[in-house]
Amino acid sequence: MKPLLQVEKVEFSYPRSPYRMRIEEFTCNPGQTVAIVGPSGCGKTTFLNLIAGILQPEQGRIEVDGVELNSLRPTRSAAFRLSRMGLIFQEFELVEHLSVGDNILLPLHLGLRNDRASLESTAKQLAEKMGIERYWSILPASLSHGERQRAAICRALSTSPTLVLADEPTGNLDSSNKHRTVRLMIDSARKNQQALVVATHDVELLDSFDRVIHFEDLNQSREPTCP
Amino acid sequence: MNLGGIAFLSWKALRHRPVRSLLLVGSIALTLYFPRALHIFISESETVLEDRARSTPLLVGPEGSSIDLTLNSLYFTPQELPPLKYGAYENLVSQGFGRTIPLHVRFRAGGAPIIGTTLTYFELRGLNLTAGRWITRLGDCVIGAALAERQNLKPGDTIISSPENIFDLAGVYPLRMRITGILAPNQTADDDAVFVDLKTTWIIEGLAHGHQKVAAPGDNALSRESDGNVIRANSSVVEFNEVTTTNIQSFHFHGDQSTYPLSSAVVVPKNRKQRALALAFYQDEEITEQIVIPLKAVENLASTLFATQRLALTAFRLLGLAALGLALMVFLLSFRLRERELRTYSKIGATRHVIFCLQGMEVAVIVISAMTLSLLAGALTRSIAPEMLSKLLN
């Protein structure tokens, strides 16, 4: 089976920072779920941003679903991210002046060319599964941290992406919601043959994933690892 | 690119900060509105002034500012002008330069000017009555439509002239005037004026009065001897405050009528020759009155207004640039404050172009709203400018 995500010989560093990242190889198959663990600041978020095309590697190749991301122009890369990837951010990144529903449908407002009705229906089903459907019309400010995180997860999954990248998706959830949320992401990945890469340091959840990788094993750089 | 989605996101962002958005719309709208309003006012005032001046061929009045004389005679503005003596007016009439209409514009009643004139004035201005009848005797008046509406006056009602100075006990005597008719509106200063016969204004001046009848028994002003059979009468002057059918006969004028005051006289020559003769007549250095072509006086005034307008427009443009600069800074600061939100859009997959359009759309919504508001305010100003100018001129 051809991997859905392939990362080869990728090197990256921040300007004016001693931090360096060098990933020899990383792959993820369709329907596979991978947890990347490591201490805070070791570069997990940077790695996810590289895969998403938000950051550009200095060297190497990142291929998602047969498309070499780092060869795309920024506009094409952004369009690819919008249509094929679902991103869950550490700080939720919900837009404060949009209702929960509009936040979940944000990819549609930003130009995703999906059928609005079907996307809205998928999004509402997800919101129901996540237990946040009653907040659909209200602003995120009146939601708890956990509810906001669930809204962010709904936004990432509602577009039925081929690759889901989640940065500490359960960081603000209580134990029961943590398991419920991770189960939903994993079920969605398996059902829709999505590749799921989750950066986390929550050891409670690691058993649920197909693969667990320690980021320090992934990063081959001998330079300091904290950005 | 989903323009509907971009418009939706922009609208939501603007609605989320209504005070900021409204302040921006308001300040940009005002920046655009002020020069426009000034232009409207200047052009409307030129039109209003010239229309009236065109229908007033020549004016004769005391020496002094020709603009003051024109404004006083055409728009009844309360200028402090020396009087034109009635003798000078009679001299003008005797020259036969055409129709002559005397004007006395000094007093006010109910906040409106009292215009002492003759019936010829109404012919000159093409004024008709919508109610009542014309002036038939001393103390009668016809009033303009706006004044009638404002004060809810109708024929048969009365209006009292206002004292010029309430502390001046020896000053003009208030006269109660009988309203005989209401003039049809003509959107000029005539709409807000009280028209009386010239002699009625002289009564208000205190130049005419009545005497008591000595034979009237029981009058308190007459002193009786202690036995009650002898009446010691005098010819004391009584200032009636109203002309009635019973006292009208007792009114009479004292002194030299040629010294009685007027404000000006309108001259309507029948032809170019009469006009030229009238203009030439007042070139004589021995004549102390001046002749004015109102249209020229108004053009002079308009050119002064245009010069002022140019100066004001320059000031408005500089202020406008400063206001637009501030608005731009508010936008930039706002986008800086919303950097995280815009970065989220970018992370999710919005291109730079989409984000630029999003920002552009917000600016466009504000600017278009401000322009619309400014245009509406401009249209409103244009519709009310003539009335406002008429009020300002009065």
mmCIF file of C-alpha atoms in Angstrom, chain B residues 189-394:
data_model
loop_
_atom_site.group_PDB
_atom_site.id
_atom_site.type_symbol
_atom_site.label_atom_id
_atom_site.label_comp_id
_atom_site.label_asym_id
_atom_site.label_seq_id
_atom_site.Cartn_x
_atom_site.Cartn_y
_atom_site.Cartn_z
ATOM 1 C CA ALA B 189 -37.913 86.037 1.652
ATOM 2 C CA ASP B 190 -41.510 87.149 0.910
ATOM 3 C CA ASP B 191 -42.758 83.925 2.531
ATOM 4 C CA ASP B 192 -41.574 85.066 5.921
ATOM 5 C CA ALA B 193 -42.512 88.748 5.945
ATOM 6 C CA VAL B 194 -45.298 91.091 7.008
ATOM 7 C CA PHE B 195 -46.317 93.547 4.273
ATOM 8 C CA VAL B 196 -47.961 96.822 5.222
ATOM 9 C CA ASP B 197 -48.628 100.126 3.612
ATOM 10 C CA LEU B 198 -45.642 102.463 3.784
ATOM 11 C CA LYS B 199 -47.598 104.841 6.047
ATOM 12 C CA THR B 200 -48.202 102.071 8.565
ATOM 13 C CA THR B 201 -44.435 101.771 9.046
ATOM 14 C CA TRP B 202 -44.326 105.498 9.659
ATOM 15 C CA ILE B 203 -46.969 105.032 12.378
ATOM 16 C CA ILE B 204 -44.665 102.454 13.980
ATOM 17 C CA GLU B 205 -41.834 104.968 13.614
ATOM 18 C CA GLY B 206 -44.009 107.332 15.698
ATOM 19 C CA LEU B 207 -44.425 109.829 12.873
ATOM 20 C CA ALA B 208 -48.226 109.607 12.908
ATOM 21 C CA HIS B 209 -50.553 109.735 15.839
ATOM 22 C CA GLY B 210 -54.098 110.555 16.868
ATOM 23 C CA HIS B 211 -55.576 113.159 19.249
ATOM 24 C CA GLN B 212 -58.301 112.525 21.774
ATOM 25 C CA LYS B 213 -61.724 113.922 21.140
ATOM 26 C CA VAL B 214 -62.382 116.617 23.656
ATOM 27 C CA ALA B 215 -66.154 116.031 23.544
ATOM 28 C CA ALA B 216 -65.890 112.425 24.671
ATOM 29 C CA PRO B 217 -67.407 112.383 28.151
ATOM 30 C CA GLY B 218 -66.032 110.233 30.917
ATOM 31 C CA ASP B 219 -62.564 110.010 29.455
ATOM 32 C CA ASN B 220 -60.065 109.561 32.223
ATOM 33 C CA ALA B 221 -57.438 111.638 30.440
ATOM 34 C CA LEU B 222 -59.624 114.723 30.713
ATOM 35 C CA SER B 223 -59.492 116.605 33.981
ATOM 36 C CA ARG B 224 -62.637 117.975 35.527
ATOM 37 C CA GLU B 225 -63.009 120.827 37.900
ATOM 38 C CA SER B 226 -64.159 119.952 41.398
ATOM 39 C CA ASP B 227 -67.771 120.874 40.719
ATOM 40 C CA GLY B 228 -67.818 118.549 37.746
ATOM 41 C CA ASN B 229 -69.356 121.034 35.301
ATOM 42 C CA VAL B 230 -66.159 122.354 33.751
ATOM 43 C CA ILE B 231 -63.966 120.142 31.585
ATOM 44 C CA ARG B 232 -60.380 121.314 31.213
ATOM 45 C CA ALA B 233 -59.345 119.781 27.935
ATOM 46 C CA ASN B 234 -55.939 119.653 26.251
ATOM 47 C CA SER B 235 -54.817 118.377 22.960
ATOM 48 C CA SER B 236 -52.685 115.615 24.420
ATOM 49 C CA VAL B 237 -51.072 113.221 21.962
ATOM 50 C CA VAL B 238 -52.298 109.679 22.194
ATOM 51 C CA GLU B 239 -50.292 106.779 20.715
ATOM 52 C CA PHE B 240 -52.919 104.289 19.704
ATOM 53 C CA ASN B 241 -51.625 100.744 19.573
ATOM 54 C CA GLU B 242 -54.110 99.719 16.947
ATOM 55 C CA VAL B 243 -55.772 101.347 13.971
ATOM 56 C CA THR B 244 -59.524 100.829 14.166
ATOM 57 C CA THR B 245 -62.508 102.141 12.247
ATOM 58 C CA THR B 246 -63.220 104.496 15.138
ATOM 59 C CA ASN B 247 -59.733 105.989 15.475
ATOM 60 C CA ILE B 248 -58.496 105.911 11.871
ATOM 61 C CA GLN B 249 -59.793 109.407 11.148
ATOM 62 C CA SER B 250 -57.726 110.886 13.972
ATOM 63 C CA PHE B 251 -54.408 109.668 12.529
ATOM 64 C CA HIS B 252 -52.343 112.359 10.902
ATOM 65 C CA PHE B 253 -48.685 113.037 10.138
ATOM 66 C CA HIS B 254 -46.644 115.916 11.432
ATOM 67 C CA GLY B 255 -43.524 117.481 10.088
ATOM 68 C CA ASP B 256 -41.940 117.532 6.694
ATOM 69 C CA GLN B 257 -42.938 114.353 4.862
ATOM 70 C CA SER B 258 -39.914 114.669 2.575
ATOM 71 C CA THR B 259 -37.726 113.807 5.557
ATOM 72 C CA TYR B 260 -39.661 110.636 6.384
ATOM 73 C CA PRO B 261 -37.527 107.513 6.186
ATOM 74 C CA LEU B 262 -37.449 104.721 3.627
ATOM 75 C CA SER B 263 -34.890 101.955 3.254
ATOM 76 C CA SER B 264 -34.663 101.913 -0.512
ATOM 77 C CA ALA B 265 -36.650 102.084 -3.709
ATOM 78 C CA VAL B 266 -36.902 99.537 -6.485
ATOM 79 C CA VAL B 267 -36.780 101.017 -9.971
ATOM 80 C CA VAL B 268 -38.232 99.028 -12.860
ATOM 81 C CA PRO B 269 -37.323 100.844 -16.082
ATOM 82 C CA LYS B 270 -39.610 100.193 -19.043
ATOM 83 C CA ASN B 271 -36.703 100.062 -21.486
ATOM 84 C CA ARG B 272 -32.921 100.221 -21.833
ATOM 85 C CA LYS B 273 -32.998 103.948 -22.289
ATOM 86 C CA GLN B 274 -34.786 104.551 -19.008
ATOM 87 C CA ARG B 275 -32.356 102.202 -17.341
ATOM 88 C CA ALA B 276 -29.357 104.032 -18.786
ATOM 89 C CA LEU B 277 -30.825 107.380 -17.766
ATOM 90 C CA ALA B 278 -31.433 106.169 -14.225
ATOM 91 C CA LEU B 279 -27.875 104.870 -13.950
ATOM 92 C CA ALA B 280 -26.521 108.123 -15.370
ATOM 93 C CA PHE B 281 -28.672 110.269 -13.072
ATOM 94 C CA TYR B 282 -27.058 108.821 -9.967
ATOM 95 C CA GLN B 283 -23.549 109.442 -11.320
ATOM 96 C CA ASP B 284 -24.028 113.082 -10.362
ATOM 97 C CA GLU B 285 -21.707 113.839 -7.462
ATOM 98 C CA GLU B 286 -24.228 116.160 -5.847
ATOM 99 C CA ILE B 287 -26.708 113.360 -5.366
ATOM 100 C CA THR B 288 -26.172 111.631 -2.067
ATOM 101 C CA GLU B 289 -28.055 108.446 -2.940
ATOM 102 C CA GLN B 290 -26.625 105.513 -4.834
ATOM 103 C CA ILE B 291 -28.096 103.315 -7.547
ATOM 104 C CA VAL B 292 -27.274 99.637 -7.463
ATOM 105 C CA ILE B 293 -27.708 96.852 -9.999
ATOM 106 C CA PRO B 294 -28.656 94.030 -7.599
ATOM 107 C CA LEU B 295 -27.414 91.285 -9.942
ATOM 108 C CA LYS B 296 -23.931 92.819 -9.955
ATOM 109 C CA ALA B 297 -23.954 93.226 -6.187
ATOM 110 C CA VAL B 298 -24.953 89.582 -5.799
ATOM 111 C CA GLU B 299 -22.267 88.498 -8.278
ATOM 112 C CA ASN B 300 -19.711 90.394 -6.197
ATOM 113 C CA LEU B 301 -21.010 88.659 -3.097
ATOM 114 C CA ALA B 302 -20.920 85.279 -4.879
ATOM 115 C CA SER B 303 -17.312 85.813 -5.960
ATOM 116 C CA THR B 304 -16.434 86.534 -2.334
ATOM 117 C CA LEU B 305 -18.289 83.365 -1.353
ATOM 118 C CA PHE B 306 -16.405 81.370 -3.991
ATOM 119 C CA ALA B 307 -13.092 82.681 -2.706
ATOM 120 C CA THR B 308 -14.149 81.657 0.802
ATOM 121 C CA GLN B 309 -15.272 78.305 -0.560
ATOM 122 C CA ARG B 310 -11.884 77.691 -2.179
ATOM 123 C CA LEU B 311 -10.189 78.465 1.109
ATOM 124 C CA ALA B 312 -12.598 76.272 3.072
ATOM 125 C CA LEU B 313 -12.274 73.455 0.542
ATOM 126 C CA THR B 314 -8.506 73.510 0.909
ATOM 127 C CA ALA B 315 -8.927 73.320 4.677
ATOM 128 C CA PHE B 316 -11.490 70.507 4.323
ATOM 129 C CA ARG B 317 -9.201 68.603 1.966
ATOM 130 C CA LEU B 318 -6.334 68.816 4.452
ATOM 131 C CA LEU B 319 -8.636 67.766 7.279
ATOM 132 C CA GLY B 320 -10.022 65.040 5.048
ATOM 133 C CA LEU B 321 -6.545 63.714 4.325
ATOM 134 C CA ALA B 322 -5.803 63.696 8.037
ATOM 135 C CA ALA B 323 -9.102 61.922 8.776
ATOM 136 C CA LEU B 324 -8.502 59.358 6.025
ATOM 137 C CA GLY B 325 -4.966 58.839 7.327
ATOM 138 C CA LEU B 326 -6.401 58.208 10.784
ATOM 139 C CA ALA B 327 -9.003 55.831 9.352
ATOM 140 C CA LEU B 328 -6.237 53.957 7.518
ATOM 141 C CA MET B 329 -4.282 53.726 10.747
ATOM 142 C CA VAL B 330 -7.379 52.398 12.556
ATOM 143 C CA PHE B 331 -7.751 49.737 9.853
ATOM 144 C CA LEU B 332 -4.086 48.768 10.032
ATOM 145 C CA LEU B 333 -4.151 48.618 13.828
ATOM 146 C CA SER B 334 -7.336 46.603 13.732
ATOM 147 C CA PHE B 335 -5.783 44.111 11.292
ATOM 148 C CA ARG B 336 -2.715 43.976 13.520
ATOM 149 C CA LEU B 337 -4.937 43.194 16.532
ATOM 150 C CA ARG B 338 -6.658 40.509 14.492
ATOM 151 C CA GLU B 339 -3.408 38.983 13.303
ATOM 152 C CA ARG B 340 -4.137 35.744 15.116
ATOM 153 C CA GLU B 341 -7.540 35.420 13.460
ATOM 154 C CA LEU B 342 -6.055 36.100 10.024
ATOM 155 C CA ARG B 343 -3.243 33.609 10.734
ATOM 156 C CA THR B 344 -5.909 31.003 11.576
ATOM 157 C CA TYR B 345 -7.517 31.583 8.176
ATOM 158 C CA SER B 346 -4.115 31.165 6.588
ATOM 159 C CA LYS B 347 -3.348 27.963 8.534
ATOM 160 C CA ILE B 348 -6.684 26.436 7.593
ATOM 161 C CA GLY B 349 -5.951 27.097 3.942
ATOM 162 C CA ALA B 350 -6.878 30.661 2.983
ATOM 163 C CA THR B 351 -4.468 32.057 0.396
ATOM 164 C CA ARG B 352 -2.872 35.482 0.791
ATOM 165 C CA HIS B 353 -5.187 36.650 -1.942
ATOM 166 C CA VAL B 354 -8.256 35.558 0.070
ATOM 167 C CA ILE B 355 -6.965 37.305 3.183
ATOM 168 C CA PHE B 356 -6.210 40.442 1.190
ATOM 169 C CA CYS B 357 -9.739 40.316 -0.268
ATOM 170 C CA LEU B 358 -11.161 39.845 3.225
ATOM 171 C CA GLN B 359 -9.372 42.958 4.466
ATOM 172 C CA GLY B 360 -10.251 44.841 1.284
ATOM 173 C CA MET B 361 -13.897 43.875 1.631
ATOM 174 C CA GLU B 362 -14.028 45.276 5.183
ATOM 175 C CA VAL B 363 -12.474 48.542 4.038
ATOM 176 C CA ALA B 364 -14.802 48.624 1.020
ATOM 177 C CA VAL B 365 -17.927 48.046 3.153
ATOM 178 C CA ILE B 366 -16.918 50.923 5.450
ATOM 179 C CA VAL B 367 -15.977 53.267 2.594
ATOM 180 C CA ILE B 368 -19.069 52.438 0.505
ATOM 181 C CA SER B 369 -21.335 52.869 3.558
ATOM 182 C CA ALA B 370 -19.655 56.209 4.290
ATOM 183 C CA MET B 371 -20.022 57.316 0.655
ATOM 184 C CA THR B 372 -23.694 56.293 0.627
ATOM 185 C CA LEU B 373 -24.298 58.138 3.876
ATOM 186 C CA SER B 374 -22.481 61.174 2.541
ATOM 187 C CA LEU B 375 -24.517 61.087 -0.703
ATOM 188 C CA LEU B 376 -27.771 60.791 1.242
ATOM 189 C CA ALA B 377 -26.758 63.653 3.509
ATOM 190 C CA GLY B 378 -25.778 65.634 0.412
ATOM 191 C CA ALA B 379 -29.165 64.990 -1.207
ATOM 192 C CA LEU B 380 -30.908 65.979 2.024
ATOM 193 C CA THR B 381 -28.789 69.123 2.230
ATOM 194 C CA ARG B 382 -29.646 69.974 -1.390
ATOM 195 C CA SER B 383 -33.350 69.590 -0.658
ATOM 196 C CA ILE B 384 -33.332 71.726 2.478
ATOM 197 C CA ALA B 385 -30.641 74.203 1.402
ATOM 198 C CA PRO B 386 -33.014 76.768 -0.184
ATOM 199 C CA GLU B 387 -35.197 76.849 2.959
ATOM 200 C CA MET B 388 -32.166 77.008 5.237
ATOM 201 C CA LEU B 389 -30.625 79.767 3.141
ATOM 202 C CA SER B 390 -33.864 81.673 3.193
ATOM 203 C CA LYS B 391 -33.898 81.410 7.002
ATOM 204 C CA LEU B 392 -30.233 82.362 7.246
ATOM 205 C CA LEU B 393 -30.707 85.364 4.993
ATOM 206 C CA ASN B 394 -33.600 86.533 7.118
#
